[in-house]
Amino acid sequence: MTTQTAPPEAPTKPERRKLDENALRNLGLVGVLILLIIVGIITKPDLYSDPTWVKNNFLTILQQASAIGVVTVGMTFVIIGGGIDLSVGAIVAIAGVWSTTLATQSYGAGGMIFTAIIVGTVVGLINGVLIAYGKLVSFIATLAMMVAARGLAAQISGKQTQISTNSTINDIASTRPLGIPLLVWILAVVVIAGWVLLNRTTFGRRTVAVGGNPEAARLAGINVKRHTMLLFALSGLCCGIAAIMLTSQATSAQAAMANLYELDAIAAAIIGGTLLSGGRGTIVGALFGVLVFSTITNLFAINNLPTEVQNMVKGGIIVAAVLIQQFRFQSLTQLFKR
Amino acid sequence: MTIPTPRDGHAPADPPPTTASSATAESAPPAETMTRSDTTENGGLALKTGGDVPAPPAGDDGGDGPGDVVLRLTDVVKTFPGVRALDGVQLEVRAGEVHCLLGQNGAGKSTLIKTLAGVHHADGGEITWLGQPFAPATPQAAMRAGIATIYQELDLVDDLSVAENAFLGHEDTRFGFTRRRSTAQKTREILSRLGHPEIPPRTAVRDLPAAGKQIVSMARALSHDAKLIVMDEPSAVLAHDEVENLFRIIQGLTSQGIAVIYISHRLEEIREIGDRVTVLKDGRTTAANLPARTTPTRDLVSRMTGRTIEYVFPPRRPAEKREPLLVVEGLSRKGEFADASLTVAPGEIVGIAGLVGSGRSELLETIFGARRADSGTVTLDGQRITGVGRAVRKGMGMAPEERKSQALLLDEPIYKNMTLASFSGFAKVGFTDAGGERKAAEKTADLLELRPRDVTRPVRTLSGGNQQKVVVGRWLLDDTKLLLLDEPTRGVDVGARAELYQVIQDLAERGVGVLLVSSEVPEVLGLADRVLVMREGRIIREAPAPEIDEDTVLDLVMSGSLTTESILEGEPA
Ligand SMILES: Nc1ncnc2c1ncn2[C@@H]1O[C@H](COP(=O)(O)OP(=O)(O)OP(=O)(O)O)[C@@H](O)[C@H]1O
Ligand SMILES: [Mg+2]
């Protein structure tokens, strides 16, 4: 006779619950987006009655989300891997400035793009080496890098705004393949690549392991140090891409560009469900986080409201999102555990 | 897969004929043993010639003759700052054998196997693996060489799925992309081999109970193509029938010529599954290659501890009738347990027996207020308990099952961990009193034979069993009225276990009520005044301990055709 002796868990049920948790959060963020749009319709009914304006405004929101969205994808990886990167804004600035010096511009668009990406990646790599092999806490190492990289950017640019005279670069922001801005296409590609990397590759799986339980990751034979280093390099790479995108939008670069991007990126990742302690997070959630912020910015712009109020609302949204998450987290896993 | 009937299921209670009865053991041929002095003089030599020594080929009573020597350690040394964890270890493992490592908490067993696994690096001595000198630089190197390890502490990533954990570090990929379907398929096969086809490979490990996680750790070891599998206290979190299952798997492995190093503090397990035993004490091999089945328990224990320990329970006091201290009425949580009612009087020890997964731990945590009950009440001294904070203030203490995630601040010193629940009692006008805390912690450390006894060390550097002592010790300091103990002796060695039993009994004598959960039925029966038997989320039997015996409990626990599934779905049992 075959007896069933106490299976440790009922099949499939927990899996469903986990899926629900992520889906629920994303649904919540979509709800917030819809709510913001409704607020827009109520406050500016005349604008919303014009379908062309609505379409263009929608594309504007996406375009504004594009550079910060790319940075957020990198940030999400770093946070899932158990770190934090405070230097992203500064890396964008140094990459932007370096790629728009007269010398670099003389190599043409290819040289500028190459420079931005290499500078971003190398600065990220320096972060990674300091953190993984120098055993610095990522908060400290990237804080130092934030200050130093902006300083270097100011040094290189002589505190001047560097105009990009390269038409190929400047055209990136205005090209619209299939009616959608190229910048939005770039964001889409980065998000999809990020999603695949996180969910479908060894690299992504190891990122979760390194952030969630570094000891277990080490015992499983993962080179935790090298992986940590690569995560910061990845974040730097995303910053390099974003630098080109911003440069093209402004047709210039300066040491103060991408100001406070680190805060926006962290906030977007967090309200998208990435755990600051590492080991958990989603790319899609982070994307929604970015969209919520750029929709708010847009809402304030079309209503001609001051940015101070906007920042207050942003802060409120971050707190509310984290509170909601904590509440759900606690009711799920209970006070006593973890 | 056929799972044995309950009768076969508890074979250890019913030892096979080869197990030492005292008389046969006494007349058994002398084993190849060493004292400290000959370890240094010719221990290594004796071991090297071990294969040719006409001494009785150990493990022969296991059936198959032992294979070639695959692993040999000679005078291996490993030091940590301030501790010589390994101080000249000799070990010889043959293909197809189950080689048991015995030793007290802190003897160096885990350090030894981590040295084999490439986690630690030996400071001295020699390791040969398959005839070649061996010094794995990383865990990956050891795995590639064919050594897979199941670590003492569960080492899984909560947010990855079962399949992802099983193949972590050696993922099945094509061009860097994970092959999820084939990984899930392979995991399913391994899980079936392990007798757990019902665990879905894509479930997050977070959602599995402790026993399920242990299965995943095992699946990970089996996912390697290993020639040696090292298991560090794999049975500590397993219920009785799971252990049987584990033994069946081990037998399957050894019959393929795979060698197994097995660590456990349960001597009866070593008798059942082991071929040869090596004993460690204070980082040295004090006896090597003893026959597992025939060496008398007394010998083993004295080689481990340097003294003889009566492995018995303190005598039971006559239970006196008193007003209940804890009253639990109709407590339910959907999918975990239903309609649980029980009482604990001051000075009474109540034991809960049941399989892992029967809802015991969940019940305990709910009583403590760490989980919210769907219905029912918990009262302590006539006052309702609704949350952990209140429970602790009213004098409840709990030593949870998963010490690493639930109970310890690993990087804090021992004394701070011990006084975690009571440090405000030491505080003077709001300032903590480290000196007082340290002294109190030292007293507990003595009581529980903590090794090393230095209470300023971070808990992380303690051996597994000693960490467990810290968890239990925390509540001994306080004016606890009711103590909830979930597997208090998990991973605790024979000697310290006897001490711990005495401590629990002394607490009860002082009037503390104790509610105890243990997978080891003899422990529940030996310690408790009253026994509750849980099955599939329900308390199915309550009896004074003298009126119930091990066989009855095991039959109750395992009989019945209901599956846990039905209770998890919340259907009436
Ligand atoms: N990382 C570390 N740093 C410092 N000391 C350590 C470290 N790991 C272990 N030790 C010490 O080494 C000694 C041996 O520990 P080990 O974990 O090997 O014991 P064990 O035999 O496995 O005990 P148990 O039965 O309790 O698991 C102990 O004294 C322990 O405190
Ligand atoms: Mg150990």
PDB file of C-alpha atoms in Angstrom, chain B residues 12-103:
ATOM      1  CA  PRO B  12      15.542   2.713  15.139  1.00  0.00           C
ATOM      2  CA  ALA B  13      13.291   1.897  18.035  1.00  0.00           C
ATOM      3  CA  ASP B  14      13.684  -1.664  16.983  1.00  0.00           C
ATOM      4  CA  PRO B  15      17.376  -1.983  16.351  1.00  0.00           C
ATOM      5  CA  PRO B  16      18.702  -4.474  13.834  1.00  0.00           C
ATOM      6  CA  PRO B  17      20.361  -7.480  15.434  1.00  0.00           C
ATOM      7  CA  THR B  18      23.854  -6.178  14.756  1.00  0.00           C
ATOM      8  CA  THR B  19      23.341  -3.197  16.994  1.00  0.00           C
ATOM      9  CA  ALA B  20      25.397  -3.416  20.084  1.00  0.00           C
ATOM     10  CA  SER B  21      23.793  -5.148  22.904  1.00  0.00           C
ATOM     11  CA  SER B  22      26.252  -4.562  25.633  1.00  0.00           C
ATOM     12  CA  ALA B  23      27.513  -8.124  25.705  1.00  0.00           C
ATOM     13  CA  THR B  24      28.353  -8.513  22.021  1.00  0.00           C
ATOM     14  CA  ALA B  25      29.835  -5.086  21.980  1.00  0.00           C
ATOM     15  CA  GLU B  26      32.176  -5.856  24.801  1.00  0.00           C
ATOM     16  CA  SER B  27      33.457  -8.899  22.972  1.00  0.00           C
ATOM     17  CA  ALA B  28      33.731  -7.113  19.667  1.00  0.00           C
ATOM     18  CA  PRO B  29      37.276  -6.970  18.373  1.00  0.00           C
ATOM     19  CA  PRO B  30      39.175  -3.878  19.411  1.00  0.00           C
ATOM     20  CA  ALA B  31      38.844  -1.088  16.980  1.00  0.00           C
ATOM     21  CA  GLU B  32      41.684   0.907  15.619  1.00  0.00           C
ATOM     22  CA  THR B  33      41.742   3.783  18.007  1.00  0.00           C
ATOM     23  CA  MET B  34      44.165   6.432  19.011  1.00  0.00           C
ATOM     24  CA  THR B  35      44.928   8.414  22.040  1.00  0.00           C
ATOM     25  CA  ARG B  36      46.289  11.884  21.957  1.00  0.00           C
ATOM     26  CA  SER B  37      49.872  10.830  22.257  1.00  0.00           C
ATOM     27  CA  ASP B  38      49.862   8.330  19.473  1.00  0.00           C
ATOM     28  CA  THR B  39      48.133  10.795  17.245  1.00  0.00           C
ATOM     29  CA  THR B  40      51.279  12.800  17.238  1.00  0.00           C
ATOM     30  CA  GLU B  41      53.706   9.905  17.293  1.00  0.00           C
ATOM     31  CA  ASN B  42      52.402   7.447  14.792  1.00  0.00           C
ATOM     32  CA  GLY B  43      48.776   8.209  14.303  1.00  0.00           C
ATOM     33  CA  GLY B  44      49.307   9.274  10.750  1.00  0.00           C
ATOM     34  CA  LEU B  45      51.348   6.193  10.035  1.00  0.00           C
ATOM     35  CA  ALA B  46      48.824   3.873  11.586  1.00  0.00           C
ATOM     36  CA  LEU B  47      46.188   5.427   9.451  1.00  0.00           C
ATOM     37  CA  LYS B  48      48.183   5.244   6.281  1.00  0.00           C
ATOM     38  CA  THR B  49      48.577   1.535   6.743  1.00  0.00           C
ATOM     39  CA  GLY B  50      45.016   1.322   7.975  1.00  0.00           C
ATOM     40  CA  GLY B  51      43.931  -0.615   4.955  1.00  0.00           C
ATOM     41  CA  ASP B  52      46.446  -3.378   5.507  1.00  0.00           C
ATOM     42  CA  VAL B  53      46.137  -3.685   9.242  1.00  0.00           C
ATOM     43  CA  PRO B  54      44.714  -7.082  10.041  1.00  0.00           C
ATOM     44  CA  ALA B  55      42.232  -5.415  12.324  1.00  0.00           C
ATOM     45  CA  PRO B  56      38.656  -6.294  11.508  1.00  0.00           C
ATOM     46  CA  PRO B  57      37.640  -4.609   8.279  1.00  0.00           C
ATOM     47  CA  ALA B  58      35.308  -2.058   9.657  1.00  0.00           C
ATOM     48  CA  GLY B  59      31.874  -1.749   8.257  1.00  0.00           C
ATOM     49  CA  ASP B  60      31.819  -5.303   7.016  1.00  0.00           C
ATOM     50  CA  ASP B  61      28.618  -5.947   8.847  1.00  0.00           C
ATOM     51  CA  GLY B  62      27.106  -3.424   6.500  1.00  0.00           C
ATOM     52  CA  GLY B  63      26.990  -5.979   3.706  1.00  0.00           C
ATOM     53  CA  ASP B  64      29.139  -4.852   0.786  1.00  0.00           C
ATOM     54  CA  GLY B  65      32.829  -4.772   1.385  1.00  0.00           C
ATOM     55  CA  PRO B  66      34.294  -1.296   1.511  1.00  0.00           C
ATOM     56  CA  GLY B  67      35.818   0.093  -1.648  1.00  0.00           C
ATOM     57  CA  ASP B  68      39.089   1.882  -2.232  1.00  0.00           C
ATOM     58  CA  VAL B  69      40.157   4.797  -0.128  1.00  0.00           C
ATOM     59  CA  VAL B  70      38.967   7.928  -1.903  1.00  0.00           C
ATOM     60  CA  LEU B  71      39.744  10.569   0.679  1.00  0.00           C
ATOM     61  CA  ARG B  72      42.481  10.793   3.232  1.00  0.00           C
ATOM     62  CA  LEU B  73      43.244  13.589   5.655  1.00  0.00           C
ATOM     63  CA  THR B  74      46.493  13.624   7.561  1.00  0.00           C
ATOM     64  CA  ASP B  75      47.198  16.015  10.431  1.00  0.00           C
ATOM     65  CA  VAL B  76      44.945  18.712   9.039  1.00  0.00           C
ATOM     66  CA  VAL B  77      45.085  21.963  10.983  1.00  0.00           C
ATOM     67  CA  LYS B  78      42.821  25.000  10.717  1.00  0.00           C
ATOM     68  CA  THR B  79      42.960  27.999  13.004  1.00  0.00           C
ATOM     69  CA  PHE B  80      40.597  30.923  13.374  1.00  0.00           C
ATOM     70  CA  PRO B  81      41.626  34.005  15.298  1.00  0.00           C
ATOM     71  CA  GLY B  82      41.799  32.760  18.863  1.00  0.00           C
ATOM     72  CA  VAL B  83      40.599  29.229  18.144  1.00  0.00           C
ATOM     73  CA  ARG B  84      42.366  26.162  16.863  1.00  0.00           C
ATOM     74  CA  ALA B  85      39.293  24.602  15.291  1.00  0.00           C
ATOM     75  CA  LEU B  86      41.200  21.703  13.717  1.00  0.00           C
ATOM     76  CA  ASP B  87      44.296  20.551  15.475  1.00  0.00           C
ATOM     77  CA  GLY B  88      45.525  17.469  13.675  1.00  0.00           C
ATOM     78  CA  VAL B  89      42.638  15.602  12.080  1.00  0.00           C
ATOM     79  CA  GLN B  90      42.981  12.170  10.529  1.00  0.00           C
ATOM     80  CA  LEU B  91      40.233  10.811   8.354  1.00  0.00           C
ATOM     81  CA  GLU B  92      39.960   8.057   5.813  1.00  0.00           C
ATOM     82  CA  VAL B  93      36.922   7.554   3.638  1.00  0.00           C
ATOM     83  CA  ARG B  94      36.329   4.696   1.231  1.00  0.00           C
ATOM     84  CA  ALA B  95      34.148   4.528  -1.833  1.00  0.00           C
ATOM     85  CA  GLY B  96      30.661   3.278  -1.115  1.00  0.00           C
ATOM     86  CA  GLU B  97      30.810   3.656   2.640  1.00  0.00           C
ATOM     87  CA  VAL B  98      28.922   5.858   5.044  1.00  0.00           C
ATOM     88  CA  HIS B  99      31.567   7.383   7.221  1.00  0.00           C
ATOM     89  CA  CYS B 100      30.192   9.016  10.339  1.00  0.00           C
ATOM     90  CA  LEU B 101      31.810  11.944  12.109  1.00  0.00           C
ATOM     91  CA  LEU B 102      31.076  12.218  15.789  1.00  0.00           C
ATOM     92  CA  GLY B 103      32.035  14.942  18.201  1.00  0.00           C
TER      93      GLY B 103
END
